[in-house]
N, CA and C of each residue as an Amber inpcrd file, in Angstrom:
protein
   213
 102.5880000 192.7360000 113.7780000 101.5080000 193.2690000 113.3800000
 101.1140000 194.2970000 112.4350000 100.3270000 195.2460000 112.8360000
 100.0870000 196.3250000 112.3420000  98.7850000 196.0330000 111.5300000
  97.4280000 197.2470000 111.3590000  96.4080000 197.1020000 111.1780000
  96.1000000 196.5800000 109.9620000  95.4130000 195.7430000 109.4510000
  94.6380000 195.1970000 108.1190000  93.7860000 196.0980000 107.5550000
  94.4740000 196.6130000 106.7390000  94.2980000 197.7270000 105.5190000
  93.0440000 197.3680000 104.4550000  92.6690000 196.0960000 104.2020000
  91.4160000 195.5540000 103.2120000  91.7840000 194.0510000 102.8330000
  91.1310000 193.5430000 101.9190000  91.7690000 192.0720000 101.8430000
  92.7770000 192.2380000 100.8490000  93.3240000 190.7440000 101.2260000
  94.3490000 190.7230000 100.3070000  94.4920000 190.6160000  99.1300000
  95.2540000 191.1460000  98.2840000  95.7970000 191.3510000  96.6690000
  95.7010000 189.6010000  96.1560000  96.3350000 189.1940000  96.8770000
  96.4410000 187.4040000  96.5020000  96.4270000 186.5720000  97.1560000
  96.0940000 185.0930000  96.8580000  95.7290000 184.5730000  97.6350000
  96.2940000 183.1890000  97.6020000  96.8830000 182.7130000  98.9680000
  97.8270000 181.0310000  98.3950000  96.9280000 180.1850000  98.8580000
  96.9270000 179.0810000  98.0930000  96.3380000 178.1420000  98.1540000
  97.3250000 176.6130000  98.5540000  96.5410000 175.7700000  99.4440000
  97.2200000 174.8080000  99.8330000  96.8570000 173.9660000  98.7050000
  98.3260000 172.7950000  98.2000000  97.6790000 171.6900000  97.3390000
  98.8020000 170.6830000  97.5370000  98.3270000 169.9700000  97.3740000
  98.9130000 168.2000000  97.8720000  97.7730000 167.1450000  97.4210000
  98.4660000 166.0320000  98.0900000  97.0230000 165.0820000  97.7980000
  96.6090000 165.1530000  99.3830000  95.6980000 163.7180000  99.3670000
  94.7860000 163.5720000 100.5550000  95.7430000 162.6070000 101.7410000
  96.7610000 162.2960000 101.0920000  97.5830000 161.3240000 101.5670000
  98.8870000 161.4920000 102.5820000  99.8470000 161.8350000 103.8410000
 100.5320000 162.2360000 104.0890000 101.6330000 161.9020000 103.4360000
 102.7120000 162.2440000 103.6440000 104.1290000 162.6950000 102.8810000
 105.2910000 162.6220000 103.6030000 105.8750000 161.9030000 104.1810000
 107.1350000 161.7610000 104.5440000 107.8760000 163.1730000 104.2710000
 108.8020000 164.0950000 104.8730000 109.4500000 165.1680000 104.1150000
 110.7200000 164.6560000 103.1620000 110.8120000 163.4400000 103.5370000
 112.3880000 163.2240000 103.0990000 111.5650000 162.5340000 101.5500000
 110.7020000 162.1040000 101.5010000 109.9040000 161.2580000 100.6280000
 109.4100000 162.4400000  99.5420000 109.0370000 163.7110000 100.2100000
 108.6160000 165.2000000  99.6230000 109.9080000 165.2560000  98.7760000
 110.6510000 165.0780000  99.3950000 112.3580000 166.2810000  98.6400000
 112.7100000 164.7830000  97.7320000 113.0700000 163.9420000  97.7910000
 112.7520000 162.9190000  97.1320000 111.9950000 163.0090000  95.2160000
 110.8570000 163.1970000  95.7040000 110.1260000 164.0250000  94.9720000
 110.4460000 165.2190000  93.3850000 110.7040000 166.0820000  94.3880000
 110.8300000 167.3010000  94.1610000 112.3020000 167.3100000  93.1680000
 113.2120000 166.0720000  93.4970000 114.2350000 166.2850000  92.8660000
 114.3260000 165.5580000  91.5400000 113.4310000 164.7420000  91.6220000
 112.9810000 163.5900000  90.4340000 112.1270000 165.1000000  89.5920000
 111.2920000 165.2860000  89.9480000 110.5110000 165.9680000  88.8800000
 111.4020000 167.5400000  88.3830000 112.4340000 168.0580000  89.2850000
 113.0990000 169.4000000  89.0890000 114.4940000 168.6760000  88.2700000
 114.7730000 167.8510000  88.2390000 115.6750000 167.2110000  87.7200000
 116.9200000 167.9130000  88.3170000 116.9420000 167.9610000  89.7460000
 117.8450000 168.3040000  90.7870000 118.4660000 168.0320000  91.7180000
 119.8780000 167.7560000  92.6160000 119.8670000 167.3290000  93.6600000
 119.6770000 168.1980000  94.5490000 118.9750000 168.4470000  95.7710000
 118.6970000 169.0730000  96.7590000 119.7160000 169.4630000  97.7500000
 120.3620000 170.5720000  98.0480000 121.4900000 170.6070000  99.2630000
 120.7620000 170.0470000 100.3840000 120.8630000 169.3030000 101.5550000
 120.2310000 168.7780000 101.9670000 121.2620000 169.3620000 103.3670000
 120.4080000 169.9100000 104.8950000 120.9790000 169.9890000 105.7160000
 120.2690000 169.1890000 106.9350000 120.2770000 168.0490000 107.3760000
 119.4570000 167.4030000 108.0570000 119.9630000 167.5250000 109.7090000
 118.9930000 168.1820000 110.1560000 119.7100000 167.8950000 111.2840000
 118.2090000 167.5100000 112.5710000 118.9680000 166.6620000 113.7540000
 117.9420000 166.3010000 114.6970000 117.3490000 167.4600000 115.1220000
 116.1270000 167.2280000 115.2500000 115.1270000 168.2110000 115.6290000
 114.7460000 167.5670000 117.5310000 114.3150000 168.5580000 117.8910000
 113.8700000 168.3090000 119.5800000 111.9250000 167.6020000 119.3060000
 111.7680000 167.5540000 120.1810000 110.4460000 166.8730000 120.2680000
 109.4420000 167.7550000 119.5700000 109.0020000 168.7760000 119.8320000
 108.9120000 170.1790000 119.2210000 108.9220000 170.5770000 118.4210000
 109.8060000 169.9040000 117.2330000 110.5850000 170.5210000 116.0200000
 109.4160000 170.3940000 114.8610000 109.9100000 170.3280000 114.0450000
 109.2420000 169.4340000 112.5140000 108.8010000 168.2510000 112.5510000
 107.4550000 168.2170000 111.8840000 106.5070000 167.1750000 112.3280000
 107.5920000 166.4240000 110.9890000 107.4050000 164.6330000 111.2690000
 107.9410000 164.1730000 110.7540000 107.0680000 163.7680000 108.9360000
 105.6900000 163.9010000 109.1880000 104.8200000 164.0630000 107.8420000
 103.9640000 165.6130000 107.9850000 103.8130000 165.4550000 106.4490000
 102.9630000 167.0750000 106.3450000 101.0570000 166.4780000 105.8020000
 100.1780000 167.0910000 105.8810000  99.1060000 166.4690000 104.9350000
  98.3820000 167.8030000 105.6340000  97.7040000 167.9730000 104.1140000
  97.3530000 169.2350000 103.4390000  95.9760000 169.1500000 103.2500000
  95.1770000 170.5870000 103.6230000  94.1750000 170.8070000 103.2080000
  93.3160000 171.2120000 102.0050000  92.9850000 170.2510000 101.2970000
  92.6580000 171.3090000  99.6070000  91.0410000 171.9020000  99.6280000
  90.4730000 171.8470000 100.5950000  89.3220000 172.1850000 100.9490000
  88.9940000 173.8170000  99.8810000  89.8600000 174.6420000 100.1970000
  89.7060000 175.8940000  99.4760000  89.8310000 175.8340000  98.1140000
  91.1250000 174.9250000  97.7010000  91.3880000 174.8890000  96.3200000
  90.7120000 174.1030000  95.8190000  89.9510000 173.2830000  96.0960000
  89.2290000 172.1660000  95.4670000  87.8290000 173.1250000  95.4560000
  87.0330000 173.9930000  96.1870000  85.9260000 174.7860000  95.7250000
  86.2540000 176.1240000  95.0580000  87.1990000 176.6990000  95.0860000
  87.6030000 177.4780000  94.3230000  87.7810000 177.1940000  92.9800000
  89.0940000 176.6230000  92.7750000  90.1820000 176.2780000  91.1250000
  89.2880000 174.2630000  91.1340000  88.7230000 173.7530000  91.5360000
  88.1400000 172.5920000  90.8950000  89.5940000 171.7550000  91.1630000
  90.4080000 172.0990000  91.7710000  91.5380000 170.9280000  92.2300000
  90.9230000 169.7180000  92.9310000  91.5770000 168.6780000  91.9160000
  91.1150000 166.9360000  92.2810000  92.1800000 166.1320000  92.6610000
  92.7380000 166.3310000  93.6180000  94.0900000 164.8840000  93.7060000
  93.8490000 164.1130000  93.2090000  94.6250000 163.3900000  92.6700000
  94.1590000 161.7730000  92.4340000  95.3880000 160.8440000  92.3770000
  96.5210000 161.4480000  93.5150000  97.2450000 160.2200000  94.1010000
  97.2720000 160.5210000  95.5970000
C-alpha cells in the first residue's frame, strides 16, 4: 500500500485487437515481428494458473489516442 499522493504521472493503456489470443499464438507473434526466438519456459499450470487466452480492453485507448484494431 501506502496513501495516494495525486494522480498519476502516466498512464498505460491496454491495446490488442477485439479478438482473443492464444499465449503461445501471442509469443508466436512477437517473435516473427522482433525477429527473435523467445526463451520459452513452459510449464503446467494448476487450474488457477494462467488463463489459457488473453482479450483486451481498448475502451480507454480507443477514446483517448483514437486506437482502431482492425485485425
Amino acid at each position: 500500500g501506502g496513501k495516494k499522493k495525486g494522480p498519476a504521472q502516466l498512464r498505460i493503456y491496454n491495446l490488442g485487437n477485439t479478438s482473443p489470443v492464444s499465449v503461445p499464438d501471442l509469443v508466436r507473434i512477437l517473435e516473427q515481428l522482433l525477429k527473435v526466438k523467445a526463451k520459452k519456459n513452459v510449464l503446467r499450470m494448476p487450474n488457477n494458473g494462467d488463463v489459457p487466452f488473453t482479450h483486451v480492453n481498448v475502451t480507454l485507448a480507443s477514446m483517448q489516442l483514437g486506437y482502431k484494431p482492425t485485425t
